[in-house]
Amino acid sequence: MNYFKAMEVQDKPPKQRTEVRQASLVEAALLLAAERSPADITTADLARAVGISQGAVFKHFASKEAIWLAVLDWVTETLMTRLHTAAAHADRAALPALRAIFLTHVDFVMCYPGVPRLVFQELQRPGDTALKSRVRALMQRYRQLLLAVLQLAKTQQALRPGIDLQAAAVLFIGSVQGLVMQAMISNNVQAMAAQAPGVFAILQHGLQCQPTEFQGAP
């Protein structure tokens, strides 16, 4: 599977050639992480995947950590762009927007199964790291998007009265993570496609205002 648009390296200025190589190394890291633990992936592995020497890797990245930081930067921008786009296409109705975000996140994981491997691995490390800081920044942006959509749902009187929006955001993210963890345990990431709609339906049932409930409650 090609994750990035193929780009020709020849006849490009040095800066552009470096950007092309960096993109290729990020792509290779994602592909390899889908098959095994990111901790076991070496710069030699990445060099072979891209078709360059191991020494050439360090012409484009200062260290292996710098490669994984670039991977997380790419993941953050790509995922958040897709989530915002999904929410924006939901006709300004908050609950459909939440469903679109949920399914888009699941689809992203199915396309890039190396991403959760990297994230879960990094979160298990003791202490603070640059990579863990990147993961926290991603989660903060994700949480802000969810809280904005949940606040809209509250304004539209689509949520049960008294719903804790912070807790709802935690439950939303936890539901996606639960699906991902089970998929990784069963080694069947594609199974999430069939499971995700049912999981979200249960989540939505717990959040949405029922016909018998007082719509005007704060």
Short mmCIF file of C-alpha atoms in Angstrom, two decimals:
data_model
loop_
_atom_site.label_atom_id
_atom_site.label_comp_id
_atom_site.label_asym_id
_atom_site.label_seq_id
_atom_site.Cartn_x
_atom_site.Cartn_y
_atom_site.Cartn_z
CA MET A 1 0.00 0.00 0.00
CA ASN A 2 1.35 3.45 -0.89
CA TYR A 3 0.84 5.95 1.91
CA PHE A 4 2.40 8.88 0.12
CA LYS A 5 2.29 10.14 -3.43
CA ALA A 6 5.28 8.78 -5.29
CA MET A 7 7.76 11.54 -6.03
CA GLU A 8 10.71 11.58 -8.39
CA VAL A 9 14.01 12.36 -6.66
CA GLN A 10 16.14 13.12 -9.71
CA ASP A 11 16.63 16.64 -11.01
CA LYS A 12 15.35 18.29 -7.84
CA PRO A 13 17.23 20.86 -5.73
CA PRO A 14 18.92 19.50 -2.54
CA LYS A 15 16.25 20.83 -0.18
CA GLN A 16 13.47 19.20 -2.16
CA ARG A 17 15.41 15.93 -2.44
CA THR A 18 15.77 15.94 1.35
CA GLU A 19 12.01 16.46 1.78
CA VAL A 20 11.36 13.57 -0.59
CA ARG A 21 13.73 11.29 1.34
CA GLN A 22 12.23 12.37 4.65
CA ALA A 23 8.74 11.54 3.38
CA SER A 24 9.99 8.16 2.14
CA LEU A 25 11.56 7.36 5.51
CA VAL A 26 8.36 8.34 7.34
CA GLU A 27 6.38 6.10 5.00
CA ALA A 28 8.81 3.23 5.53
CA ALA A 29 8.60 3.64 9.30
CA LEU A 30 4.80 3.43 9.17
CA LEU A 31 4.88 0.36 6.95
CA LEU A 32 7.40 -1.47 9.12
CA ALA A 33 5.56 -0.51 12.34
CA ALA A 34 2.47 -2.23 10.95
CA GLU A 35 4.44 -5.49 10.97
CA ARG A 36 6.48 -5.32 14.17
CA SER A 37 7.25 -3.26 17.24
CA PRO A 38 8.64 0.19 16.42
CA ALA A 39 11.30 -0.39 19.09
CA ASP A 40 12.73 -3.22 16.97
CA ILE A 41 12.95 -1.16 13.78
CA THR A 42 16.52 0.00 13.10
CA THR A 43 17.87 2.69 10.84
CA ALA A 44 19.32 -0.15 8.76
CA ASP A 45 15.79 -1.50 8.29
CA LEU A 46 14.59 1.93 7.21
CA ALA A 47 17.52 2.37 4.85
CA ARG A 48 16.80 -0.98 3.16
CA ALA A 49 13.11 -0.13 2.82
CA VAL A 50 13.90 3.17 1.11
CA GLY A 51 16.84 1.88 -0.92
CA ILE A 52 19.61 4.02 0.54
CA SER A 53 22.62 3.37 2.75
CA GLN A 54 22.30 3.48 6.50
CA GLY A 55 24.66 6.45 6.60
CA ALA A 56 22.43 8.32 4.15
CA VAL A 57 19.54 8.12 6.62
CA PHE A 58 21.40 10.55 8.88
CA LYS A 59 21.74 13.07 6.09
CA HIS A 60 17.99 13.57 6.37
CA PHE A 61 17.33 12.92 10.08
CA ALA A 62 19.67 13.53 12.99
CA SER A 63 18.60 10.37 14.82
CA LYS A 64 16.11 7.52 14.82
CA GLU A 65 14.07 9.45 17.38
CA ALA A 66 13.86 12.33 14.91
CA ILE A 67 12.31 9.95 12.38
CA TRP A 68 9.63 8.86 14.84
CA LEU A 69 8.97 12.48 15.77
CA ALA A 70 8.42 13.20 12.08
CA VAL A 71 6.08 10.20 11.91
CA LEU A 72 4.02 11.57 14.80
CA ASP A 73 3.95 15.04 13.25
CA TRP A 74 2.61 13.52 10.04
CA VAL A 75 0.08 11.44 11.95
CA THR A 76 -1.13 14.45 13.94
CA GLU A 77 -1.67 16.69 10.94
CA THR A 78 -3.17 13.96 8.75
CA LEU A 79 -5.51 12.54 11.38
CA MET A 80 -6.71 15.91 12.67
CA THR A 81 -7.33 17.18 9.14
CA ARG A 82 -9.42 14.10 8.39
CA LEU A 83 -11.37 14.38 11.65
CA HIS A 84 -12.16 18.06 11.13
CA THR A 85 -13.21 17.37 7.55
CA ALA A 86 -15.45 14.50 8.68
CA ALA A 87 -17.11 16.69 11.31
CA ALA A 88 -17.60 19.56 8.86
CA HIS A 89 -19.43 17.30 6.40
CA ALA A 90 -22.07 16.31 8.96
CA ASP A 91 -24.53 19.09 8.04
CA ARG A 92 -23.93 20.96 11.31
CA ALA A 93 -25.70 18.25 13.31
CA ALA A 94 -23.51 17.35 16.29
CA LEU A 95 -24.36 13.67 16.76
CA PRO A 96 -23.76 12.78 13.09
CA ALA A 97 -20.50 14.74 13.39
CA LEU A 98 -19.46 12.61 16.36
CA ARG A 99 -20.25 9.46 14.40
CA ALA A 100 -18.23 10.72 11.44
CA ILE A 101 -15.25 11.45 13.71
CA PHE A 102 -15.49 8.00 15.30
CA LEU A 103 -15.64 6.12 12.00
CA THR A 104 -12.95 8.28 10.42
CA HIS A 105 -10.59 7.56 13.31
CA VAL A 106 -11.24 3.82 12.96
CA ASP A 107 -10.64 4.01 9.21
CA PHE A 108 -7.36 5.84 9.81
CA VAL A 109 -6.15 3.07 12.12
CA MET A 110 -7.10 0.43 9.57
CA CYS A 111 -5.11 2.30 6.93
CA TYR A 112 -2.11 2.88 9.20
CA PRO A 113 -1.99 0.06 11.80
CA GLY A 114 1.56 1.01 12.73
CA VAL A 115 0.32 4.21 14.38
CA PRO A 116 -1.32 2.66 17.48
CA ARG A 117 1.70 0.41 17.93
CA LEU A 118 3.90 3.49 18.13
CA VAL A 119 1.53 5.42 20.39
CA PHE A 120 0.88 2.59 22.86
CA GLN A 121 4.57 1.72 23.00
CA GLU A 122 5.56 5.30 23.75
CA LEU A 123 2.93 5.82 26.43
CA GLN A 124 4.30 2.81 28.33
CA ARG A 125 7.76 4.33 28.68
CA PRO A 126 8.57 5.68 32.16
CA GLY A 127 9.26 9.37 32.50
CA ASP A 128 8.82 12.05 29.88
CA THR A 129 10.11 11.89 26.31
CA ALA A 130 9.86 14.07 23.24
CA LEU A 131 7.75 11.38 21.57
CA LYS A 132 5.38 11.15 24.54
CA SER A 133 5.03 14.94 24.46
CA ARG A 134 3.99 14.71 20.80
CA VAL A 135 1.39 12.06 21.65
CA ARG A 136 0.00 14.25 24.45
CA ALA A 137 -0.25 17.20 22.06
CA LEU A 138 -2.17 15.04 19.57
CA MET A 139 -4.56 13.85 22.27
CA GLN A 140 -5.10 17.42 23.45
CA ARG A 141 -6.07 18.56 19.94
CA TYR A 142 -8.36 15.54 19.59
CA ARG A 143 -10.01 16.26 22.93
CA GLN A 144 -10.56 19.91 22.01
CA LEU A 145 -12.32 18.87 18.80
CA LEU A 146 -14.54 16.42 20.66
CA LEU A 147 -15.44 18.95 23.35
CA ALA A 148 -16.38 21.51 20.69
CA VAL A 149 -18.70 19.01 18.97
CA LEU A 150 -20.13 17.83 22.28
CA GLN A 151 -20.80 21.43 23.30
CA LEU A 152 -22.62 21.91 20.00
CA ALA A 153 -24.66 18.78 20.73
CA LYS A 154 -25.58 20.23 24.12
CA THR A 155 -26.60 23.51 22.50
CA GLN A 156 -28.71 21.57 20.00
CA GLN A 157 -30.32 19.74 22.97
CA ALA A 158 -29.16 16.43 21.53
CA LEU A 159 -27.50 15.22 24.76
CA ARG A 160 -29.05 13.89 27.94
CA PRO A 161 -29.51 16.63 30.55
CA GLY A 162 -26.52 16.96 32.86
CA ILE A 163 -24.06 15.02 30.67
CA ASP A 164 -20.45 15.62 31.76
CA LEU A 165 -18.77 16.67 28.51
CA GLN A 166 -15.25 15.92 29.75
CA ALA A 167 -16.31 12.40 30.74
CA ALA A 168 -18.09 11.96 27.41
CA ALA A 169 -14.88 12.85 25.55
CA VAL A 170 -12.92 10.33 27.65
CA LEU A 171 -15.52 7.64 26.91
CA PHE A 172 -15.42 8.44 23.18
CA ILE A 173 -11.65 8.15 22.94
CA GLY A 174 -11.66 5.07 25.17
CA SER A 175 -14.18 3.36 22.90
CA VAL A 176 -11.92 3.84 19.88
CA GLN A 177 -8.89 2.70 21.84
CA GLY A 178 -10.76 -0.38 23.04
CA LEU A 179 -11.55 -1.36 19.47
CA VAL A 180 -7.93 -0.83 18.49
CA MET A 181 -6.57 -2.89 21.39
CA GLN A 182 -8.87 -5.82 20.62
CA ALA A 183 -7.96 -5.64 16.95
CA MET A 184 -4.26 -5.74 17.83
CA ILE A 185 -4.76 -8.67 20.21
CA SER A 186 -6.66 -10.64 17.58
CA ASN A 187 -4.25 -9.50 14.86
CA ASN A 188 -7.23 -8.49 12.75
CA VAL A 189 -7.30 -4.72 12.35
CA GLN A 190 -9.80 -4.88 9.50
CA ALA A 191 -12.40 -6.37 11.86
CA MET A 192 -12.90 -2.88 13.27
CA ALA A 193 -14.83 -1.89 10.16
CA ALA A 194 -17.68 -4.23 11.10
CA GLN A 195 -17.49 -3.55 14.85
CA ALA A 196 -17.20 0.24 14.91
CA PRO A 197 -20.79 1.19 13.93
CA GLY A 198 -22.27 -1.00 16.68
CA VAL A 199 -19.88 0.34 19.30
CA PHE A 200 -20.71 3.91 18.38
CA ALA A 201 -24.45 3.14 18.44
CA ILE A 202 -24.13 2.06 22.08
CA LEU A 203 -22.05 5.13 22.89
CA GLN A 204 -24.58 7.41 21.21
CA HIS A 205 -27.48 5.77 23.04
CA GLY A 206 -25.81 6.64 26.34
CA LEU A 207 -25.22 10.24 25.32
CA GLN A 208 -28.26 11.35 23.35
CA CYS A 209 -31.36 12.87 24.79
CA GLN A 210 -34.28 10.43 24.85
CA PRO A 211 -37.83 11.49 23.85
CA THR A 212 -39.09 11.19 27.42
CA GLU A 213 -36.37 13.44 28.87
CA PHE A 214 -36.76 17.14 29.46
CA GLN A 215 -35.15 18.84 26.49
CA GLY A 216 -34.78 22.21 28.13
CA ALA A 217 -32.68 21.07 31.09
CA PRO A 218 -29.19 22.62 31.36
#
